[in-house]
PDB file of C-alpha atoms and ligand atoms in Angstrom:
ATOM      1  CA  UNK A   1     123.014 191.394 146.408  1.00  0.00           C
ATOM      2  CA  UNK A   2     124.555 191.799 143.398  1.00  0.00           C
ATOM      3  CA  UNK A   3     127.214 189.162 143.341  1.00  0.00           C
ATOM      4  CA  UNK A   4     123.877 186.808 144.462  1.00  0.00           C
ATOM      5  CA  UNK A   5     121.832 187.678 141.207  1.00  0.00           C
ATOM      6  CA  UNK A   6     124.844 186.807 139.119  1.00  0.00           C
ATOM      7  CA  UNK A   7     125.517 183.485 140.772  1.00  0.00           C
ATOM      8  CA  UNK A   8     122.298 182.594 140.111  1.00  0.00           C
ATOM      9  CA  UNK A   9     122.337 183.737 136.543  1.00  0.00           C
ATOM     10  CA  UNK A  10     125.613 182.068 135.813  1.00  0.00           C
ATOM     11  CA  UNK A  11     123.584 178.691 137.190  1.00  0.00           C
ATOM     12  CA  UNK A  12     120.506 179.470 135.029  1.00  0.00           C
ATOM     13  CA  UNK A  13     123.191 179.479 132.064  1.00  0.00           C
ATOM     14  CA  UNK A  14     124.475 176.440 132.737  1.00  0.00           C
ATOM     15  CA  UNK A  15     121.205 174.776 133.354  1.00  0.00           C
ATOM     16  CA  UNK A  16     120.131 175.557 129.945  1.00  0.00           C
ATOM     17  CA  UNK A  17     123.111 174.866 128.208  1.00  0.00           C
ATOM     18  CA  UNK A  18     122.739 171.517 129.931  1.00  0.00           C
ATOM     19  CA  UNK A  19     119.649 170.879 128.737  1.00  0.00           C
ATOM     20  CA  UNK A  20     120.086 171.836 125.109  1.00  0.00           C
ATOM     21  CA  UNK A  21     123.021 169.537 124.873  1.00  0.00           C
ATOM     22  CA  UNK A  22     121.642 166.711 126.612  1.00  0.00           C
ATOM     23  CA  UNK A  23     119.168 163.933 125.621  1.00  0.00           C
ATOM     24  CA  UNK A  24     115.869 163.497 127.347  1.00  0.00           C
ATOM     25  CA  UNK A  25     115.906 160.216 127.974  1.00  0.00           C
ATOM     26  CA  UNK A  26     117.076 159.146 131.247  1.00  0.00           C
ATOM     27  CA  UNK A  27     117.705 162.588 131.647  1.00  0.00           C
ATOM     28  CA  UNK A  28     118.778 163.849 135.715  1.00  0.00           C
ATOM     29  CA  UNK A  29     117.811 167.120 134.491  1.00  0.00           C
ATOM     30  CA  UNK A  30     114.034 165.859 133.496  1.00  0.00           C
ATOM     31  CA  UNK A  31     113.808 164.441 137.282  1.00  0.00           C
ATOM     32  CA  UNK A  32     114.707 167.708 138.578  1.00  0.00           C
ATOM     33  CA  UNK A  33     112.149 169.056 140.816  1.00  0.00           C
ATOM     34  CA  UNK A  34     110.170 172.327 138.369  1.00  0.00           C
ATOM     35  CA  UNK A  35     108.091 173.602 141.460  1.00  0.00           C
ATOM     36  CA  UNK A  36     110.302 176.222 143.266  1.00  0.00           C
ATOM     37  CA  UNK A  37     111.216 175.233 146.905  1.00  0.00           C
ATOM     38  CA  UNK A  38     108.860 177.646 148.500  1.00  0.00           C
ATOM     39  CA  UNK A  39     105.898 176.585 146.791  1.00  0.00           C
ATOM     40  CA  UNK A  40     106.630 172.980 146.777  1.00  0.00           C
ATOM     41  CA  UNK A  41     104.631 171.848 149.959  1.00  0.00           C
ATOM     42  CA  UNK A  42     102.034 173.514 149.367  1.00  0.00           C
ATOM     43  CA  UNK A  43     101.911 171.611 145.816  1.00  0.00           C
ATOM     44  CA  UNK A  44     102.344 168.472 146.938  1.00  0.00           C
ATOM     45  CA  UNK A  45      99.071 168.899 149.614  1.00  0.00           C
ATOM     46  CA  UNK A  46      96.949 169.294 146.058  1.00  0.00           C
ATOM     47  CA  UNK A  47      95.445 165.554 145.717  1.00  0.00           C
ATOM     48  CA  UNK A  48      93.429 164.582 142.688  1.00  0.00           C
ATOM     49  CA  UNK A  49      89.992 164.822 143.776  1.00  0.00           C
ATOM     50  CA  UNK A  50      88.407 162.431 140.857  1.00  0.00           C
ATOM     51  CA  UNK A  51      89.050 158.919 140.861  1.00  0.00           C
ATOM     52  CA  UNK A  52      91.398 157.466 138.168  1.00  0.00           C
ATOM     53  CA  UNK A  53      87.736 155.482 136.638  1.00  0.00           C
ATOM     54  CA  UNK A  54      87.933 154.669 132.973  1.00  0.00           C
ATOM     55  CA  UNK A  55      85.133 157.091 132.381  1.00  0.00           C
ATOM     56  CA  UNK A  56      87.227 160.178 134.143  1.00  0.00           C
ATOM     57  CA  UNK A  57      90.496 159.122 132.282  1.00  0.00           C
ATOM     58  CA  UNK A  58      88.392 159.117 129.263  1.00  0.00           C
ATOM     59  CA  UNK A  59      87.231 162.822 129.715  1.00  0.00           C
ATOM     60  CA  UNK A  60      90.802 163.709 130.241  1.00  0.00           C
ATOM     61  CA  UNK A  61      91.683 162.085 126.907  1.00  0.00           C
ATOM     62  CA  UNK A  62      88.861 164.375 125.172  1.00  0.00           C
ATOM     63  CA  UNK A  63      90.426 167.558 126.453  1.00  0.00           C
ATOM     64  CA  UNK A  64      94.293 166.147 126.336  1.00  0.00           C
ATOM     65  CA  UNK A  65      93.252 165.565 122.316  1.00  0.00           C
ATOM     66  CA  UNK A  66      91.009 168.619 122.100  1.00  0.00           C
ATOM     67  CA  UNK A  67      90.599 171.630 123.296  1.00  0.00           C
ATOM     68  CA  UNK A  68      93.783 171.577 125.472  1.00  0.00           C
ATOM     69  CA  UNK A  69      96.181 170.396 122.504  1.00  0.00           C
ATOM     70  CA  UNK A  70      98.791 168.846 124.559  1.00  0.00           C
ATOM     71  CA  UNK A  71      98.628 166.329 121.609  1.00  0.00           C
ATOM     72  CA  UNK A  72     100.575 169.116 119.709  1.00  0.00           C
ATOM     73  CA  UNK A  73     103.604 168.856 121.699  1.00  0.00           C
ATOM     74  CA  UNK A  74     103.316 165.808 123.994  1.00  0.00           C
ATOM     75  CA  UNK A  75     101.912 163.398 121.082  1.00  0.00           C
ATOM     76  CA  UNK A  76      98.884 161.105 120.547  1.00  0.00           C
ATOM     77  CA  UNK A  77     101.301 158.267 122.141  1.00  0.00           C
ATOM     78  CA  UNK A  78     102.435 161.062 125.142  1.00  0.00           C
ATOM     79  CA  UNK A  79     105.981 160.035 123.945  1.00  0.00           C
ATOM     80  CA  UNK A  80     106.735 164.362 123.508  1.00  0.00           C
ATOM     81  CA  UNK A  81     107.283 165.399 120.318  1.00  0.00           C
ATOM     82  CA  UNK A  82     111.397 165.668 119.413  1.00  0.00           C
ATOM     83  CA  UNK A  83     112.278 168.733 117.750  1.00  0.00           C
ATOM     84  CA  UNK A  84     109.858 171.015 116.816  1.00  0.00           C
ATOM     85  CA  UNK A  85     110.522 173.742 114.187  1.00  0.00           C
ATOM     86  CA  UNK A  86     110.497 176.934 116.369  1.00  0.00           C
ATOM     87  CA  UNK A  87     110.731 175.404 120.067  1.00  0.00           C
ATOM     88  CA  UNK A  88     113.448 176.537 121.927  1.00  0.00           C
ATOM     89  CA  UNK A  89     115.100 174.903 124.981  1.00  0.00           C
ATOM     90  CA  UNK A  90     113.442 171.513 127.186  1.00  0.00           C
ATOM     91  CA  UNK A  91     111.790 169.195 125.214  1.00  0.00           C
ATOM     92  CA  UNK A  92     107.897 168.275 126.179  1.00  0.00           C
ATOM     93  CA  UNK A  93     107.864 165.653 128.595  1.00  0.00           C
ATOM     94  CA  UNK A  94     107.724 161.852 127.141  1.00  0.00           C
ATOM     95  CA  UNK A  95     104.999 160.419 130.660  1.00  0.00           C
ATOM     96  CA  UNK A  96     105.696 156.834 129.436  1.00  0.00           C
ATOM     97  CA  UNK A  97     108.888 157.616 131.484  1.00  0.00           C
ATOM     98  CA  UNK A  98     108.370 155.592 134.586  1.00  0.00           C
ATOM     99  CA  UNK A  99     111.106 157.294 136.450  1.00  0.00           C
ATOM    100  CA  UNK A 100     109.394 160.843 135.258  1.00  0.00           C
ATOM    101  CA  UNK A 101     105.807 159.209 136.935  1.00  0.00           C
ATOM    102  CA  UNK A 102     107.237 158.640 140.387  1.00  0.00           C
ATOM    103  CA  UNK A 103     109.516 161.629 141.100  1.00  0.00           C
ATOM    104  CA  UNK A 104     106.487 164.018 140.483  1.00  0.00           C
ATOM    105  CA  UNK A 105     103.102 164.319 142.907  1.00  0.00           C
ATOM    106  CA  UNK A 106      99.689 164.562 140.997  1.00  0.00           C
ATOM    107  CA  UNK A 107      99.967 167.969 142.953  1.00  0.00           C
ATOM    108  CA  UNK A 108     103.575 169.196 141.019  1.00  0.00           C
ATOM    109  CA  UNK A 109     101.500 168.152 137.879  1.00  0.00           C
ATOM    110  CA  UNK A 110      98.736 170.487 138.865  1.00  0.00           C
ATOM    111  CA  UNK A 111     101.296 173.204 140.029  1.00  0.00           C
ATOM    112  CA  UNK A 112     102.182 173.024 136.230  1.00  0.00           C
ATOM    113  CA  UNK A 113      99.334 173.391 135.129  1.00  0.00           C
ATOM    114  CA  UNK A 114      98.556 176.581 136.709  1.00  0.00           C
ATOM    115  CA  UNK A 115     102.200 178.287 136.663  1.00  0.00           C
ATOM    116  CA  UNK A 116     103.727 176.388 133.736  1.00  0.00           C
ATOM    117  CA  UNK A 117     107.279 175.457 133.126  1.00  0.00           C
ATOM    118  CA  UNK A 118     109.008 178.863 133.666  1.00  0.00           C
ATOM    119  CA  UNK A 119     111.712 179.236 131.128  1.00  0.00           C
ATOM    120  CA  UNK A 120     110.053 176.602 128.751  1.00  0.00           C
ATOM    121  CA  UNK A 121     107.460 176.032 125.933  1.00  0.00           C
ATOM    122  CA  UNK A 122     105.031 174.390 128.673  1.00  0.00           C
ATOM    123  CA  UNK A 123     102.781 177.223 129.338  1.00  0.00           C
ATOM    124  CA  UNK A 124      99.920 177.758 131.872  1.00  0.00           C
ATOM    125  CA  UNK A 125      96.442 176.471 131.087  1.00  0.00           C
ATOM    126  CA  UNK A 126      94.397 176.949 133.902  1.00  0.00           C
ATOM    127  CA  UNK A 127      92.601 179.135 133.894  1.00  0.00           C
ATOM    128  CA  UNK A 128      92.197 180.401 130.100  1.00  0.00           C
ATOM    129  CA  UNK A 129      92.048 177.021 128.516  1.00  0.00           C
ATOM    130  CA  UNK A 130      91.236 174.176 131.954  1.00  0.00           C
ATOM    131  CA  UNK A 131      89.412 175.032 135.009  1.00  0.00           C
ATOM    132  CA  UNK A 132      91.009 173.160 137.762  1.00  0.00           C
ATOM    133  CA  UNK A 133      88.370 170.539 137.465  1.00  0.00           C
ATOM    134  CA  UNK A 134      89.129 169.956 133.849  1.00  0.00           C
ATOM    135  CA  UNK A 135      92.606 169.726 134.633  1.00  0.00           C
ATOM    136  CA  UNK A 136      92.327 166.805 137.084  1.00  0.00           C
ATOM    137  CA  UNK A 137      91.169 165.148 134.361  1.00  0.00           C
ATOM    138  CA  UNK A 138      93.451 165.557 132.101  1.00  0.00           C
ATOM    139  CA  UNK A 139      96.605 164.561 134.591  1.00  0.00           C
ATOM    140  CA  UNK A 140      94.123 160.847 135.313  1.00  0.00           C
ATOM    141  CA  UNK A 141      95.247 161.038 131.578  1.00  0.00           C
ATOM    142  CA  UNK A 142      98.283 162.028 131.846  1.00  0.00           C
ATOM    143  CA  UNK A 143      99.004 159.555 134.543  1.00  0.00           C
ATOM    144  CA  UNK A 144      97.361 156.477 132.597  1.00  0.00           C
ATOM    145  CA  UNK A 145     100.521 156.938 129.968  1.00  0.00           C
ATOM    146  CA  UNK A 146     102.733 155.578 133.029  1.00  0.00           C
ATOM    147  CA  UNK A 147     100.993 152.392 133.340  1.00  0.00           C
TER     148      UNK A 147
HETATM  149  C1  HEC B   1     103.769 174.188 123.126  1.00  0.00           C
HETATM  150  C2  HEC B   1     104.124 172.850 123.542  1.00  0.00           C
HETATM  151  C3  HEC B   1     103.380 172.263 124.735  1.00  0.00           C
HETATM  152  C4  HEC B   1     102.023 172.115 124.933  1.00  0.00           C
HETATM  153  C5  HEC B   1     100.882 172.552 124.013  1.00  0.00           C
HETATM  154  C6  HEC B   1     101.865 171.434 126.198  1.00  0.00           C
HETATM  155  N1  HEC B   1     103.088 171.180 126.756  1.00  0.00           N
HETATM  156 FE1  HEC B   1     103.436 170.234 128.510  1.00  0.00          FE
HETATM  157  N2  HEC B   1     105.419 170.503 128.292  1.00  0.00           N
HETATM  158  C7  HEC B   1     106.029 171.111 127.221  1.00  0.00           C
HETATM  159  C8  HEC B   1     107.460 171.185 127.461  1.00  0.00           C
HETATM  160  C9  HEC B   1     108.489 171.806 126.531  1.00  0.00           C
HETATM  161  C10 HEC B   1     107.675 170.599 128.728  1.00  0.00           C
HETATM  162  C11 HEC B   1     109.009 170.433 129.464  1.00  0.00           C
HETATM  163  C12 HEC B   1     109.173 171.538 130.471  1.00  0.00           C
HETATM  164  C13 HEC B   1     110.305 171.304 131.405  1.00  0.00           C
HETATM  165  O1  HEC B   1     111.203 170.509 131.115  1.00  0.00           O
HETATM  166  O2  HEC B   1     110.297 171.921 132.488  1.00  0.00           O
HETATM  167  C14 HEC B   1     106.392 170.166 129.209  1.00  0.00           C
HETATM  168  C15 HEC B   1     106.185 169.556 130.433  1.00  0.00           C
HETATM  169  C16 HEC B   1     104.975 169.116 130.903  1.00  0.00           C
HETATM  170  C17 HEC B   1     104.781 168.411 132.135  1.00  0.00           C
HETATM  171  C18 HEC B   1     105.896 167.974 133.072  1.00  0.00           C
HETATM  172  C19 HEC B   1     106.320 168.976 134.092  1.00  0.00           C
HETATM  173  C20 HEC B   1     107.208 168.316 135.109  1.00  0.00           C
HETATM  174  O3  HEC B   1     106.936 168.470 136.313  1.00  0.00           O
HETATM  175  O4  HEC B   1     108.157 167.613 134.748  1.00  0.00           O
HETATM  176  C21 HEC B   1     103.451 168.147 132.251  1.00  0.00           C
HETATM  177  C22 HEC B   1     102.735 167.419 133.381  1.00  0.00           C
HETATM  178  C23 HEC B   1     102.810 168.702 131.083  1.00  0.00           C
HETATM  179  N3  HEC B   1     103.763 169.283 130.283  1.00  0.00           N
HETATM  180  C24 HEC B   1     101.472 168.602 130.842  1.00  0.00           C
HETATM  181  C25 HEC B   1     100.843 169.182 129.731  1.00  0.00           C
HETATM  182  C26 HEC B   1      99.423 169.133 129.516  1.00  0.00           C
HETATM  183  C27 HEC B   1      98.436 168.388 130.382  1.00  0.00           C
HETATM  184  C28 HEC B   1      99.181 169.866 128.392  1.00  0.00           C
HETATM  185  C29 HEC B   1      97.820 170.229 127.805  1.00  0.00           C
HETATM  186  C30 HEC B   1      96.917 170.860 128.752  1.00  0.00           C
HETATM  187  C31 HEC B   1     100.465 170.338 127.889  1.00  0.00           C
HETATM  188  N4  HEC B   1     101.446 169.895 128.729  1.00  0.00           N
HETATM  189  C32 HEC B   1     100.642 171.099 126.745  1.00  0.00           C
HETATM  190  C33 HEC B   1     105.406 171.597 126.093  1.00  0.00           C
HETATM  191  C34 HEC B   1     104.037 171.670 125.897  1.00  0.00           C
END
């Protein structure tokens, strides 16, 4: 058991050391599947109950902007912010990346939402800051950078 725990350390390690010396862009390491393997079936049966309408994209934008502050890290153009003073390790996500859009299910995006980016800046927001509702909307957001 032992000997298992440090193989998977010694991978952790080199994951992030990966990451920190790599570029985002066109990244294999952005593409990389963030729901763990046990969960991710489960994540993938979550479907977006609202319709991507201009009206529910719209309320996403409100709460992307607002109360949710992805703007701070993600950015008004969903680009994600470069550097920023005092954030260590991944990057926040650019979602103009097309490749990014159609490796991940609406339901990863939502697994993310609730359990965050372990090991990253991207934190959990449901349900302190979205209910799940909320949420939805935000990722019809999220998704209209991609197009
Ligand atoms: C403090 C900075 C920060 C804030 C605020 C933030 N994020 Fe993130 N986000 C990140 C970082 C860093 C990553 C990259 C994590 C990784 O590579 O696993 C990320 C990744 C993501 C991803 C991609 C996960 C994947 O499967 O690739 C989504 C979706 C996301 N954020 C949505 C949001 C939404 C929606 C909000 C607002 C409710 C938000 N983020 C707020 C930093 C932030």
């Amino acid at each position: 058991m032992p000997g298992k725990i440090g193989f998977l350390w010694v991978g952790v390690l080199a994951f992030q050391a990966f990451y920190t010396f790599s570029s985002e862009a066109a990244d294999p390491q952005v593409l990389k599947q963030r729901v763990p393997q046990d969960q991710i079936a489960e994540a993938r049966a979550w479907v977006n109950p609202f319709p991507s309408t201009p009206e529910n994209i719209e309320k996403g934008k409100k709460l992307f902007h607002g109360k949710a502050f992805c703007v701070t890290c993600h950015g008004r153009d969903g680009k994600g912010l470069g550097k920023i003073p005092g954030l260590v390790g991944k990057l926040p996500r650019n979602f103009t990346d097309k490749d990014w859009q159609t490796a991940r299910t609406d339901g990863e995006l939502l697994w993310i939402l609730k359990n965050g980016s372990p090991g990253t800046a991207m934190a959990p927001f449901i349900p302190l800051v979205l209910s799940e509702e909320e949420a939805w909307h935000v990722l019809l957001y999220v998704r209209a950078f991609g197009n």
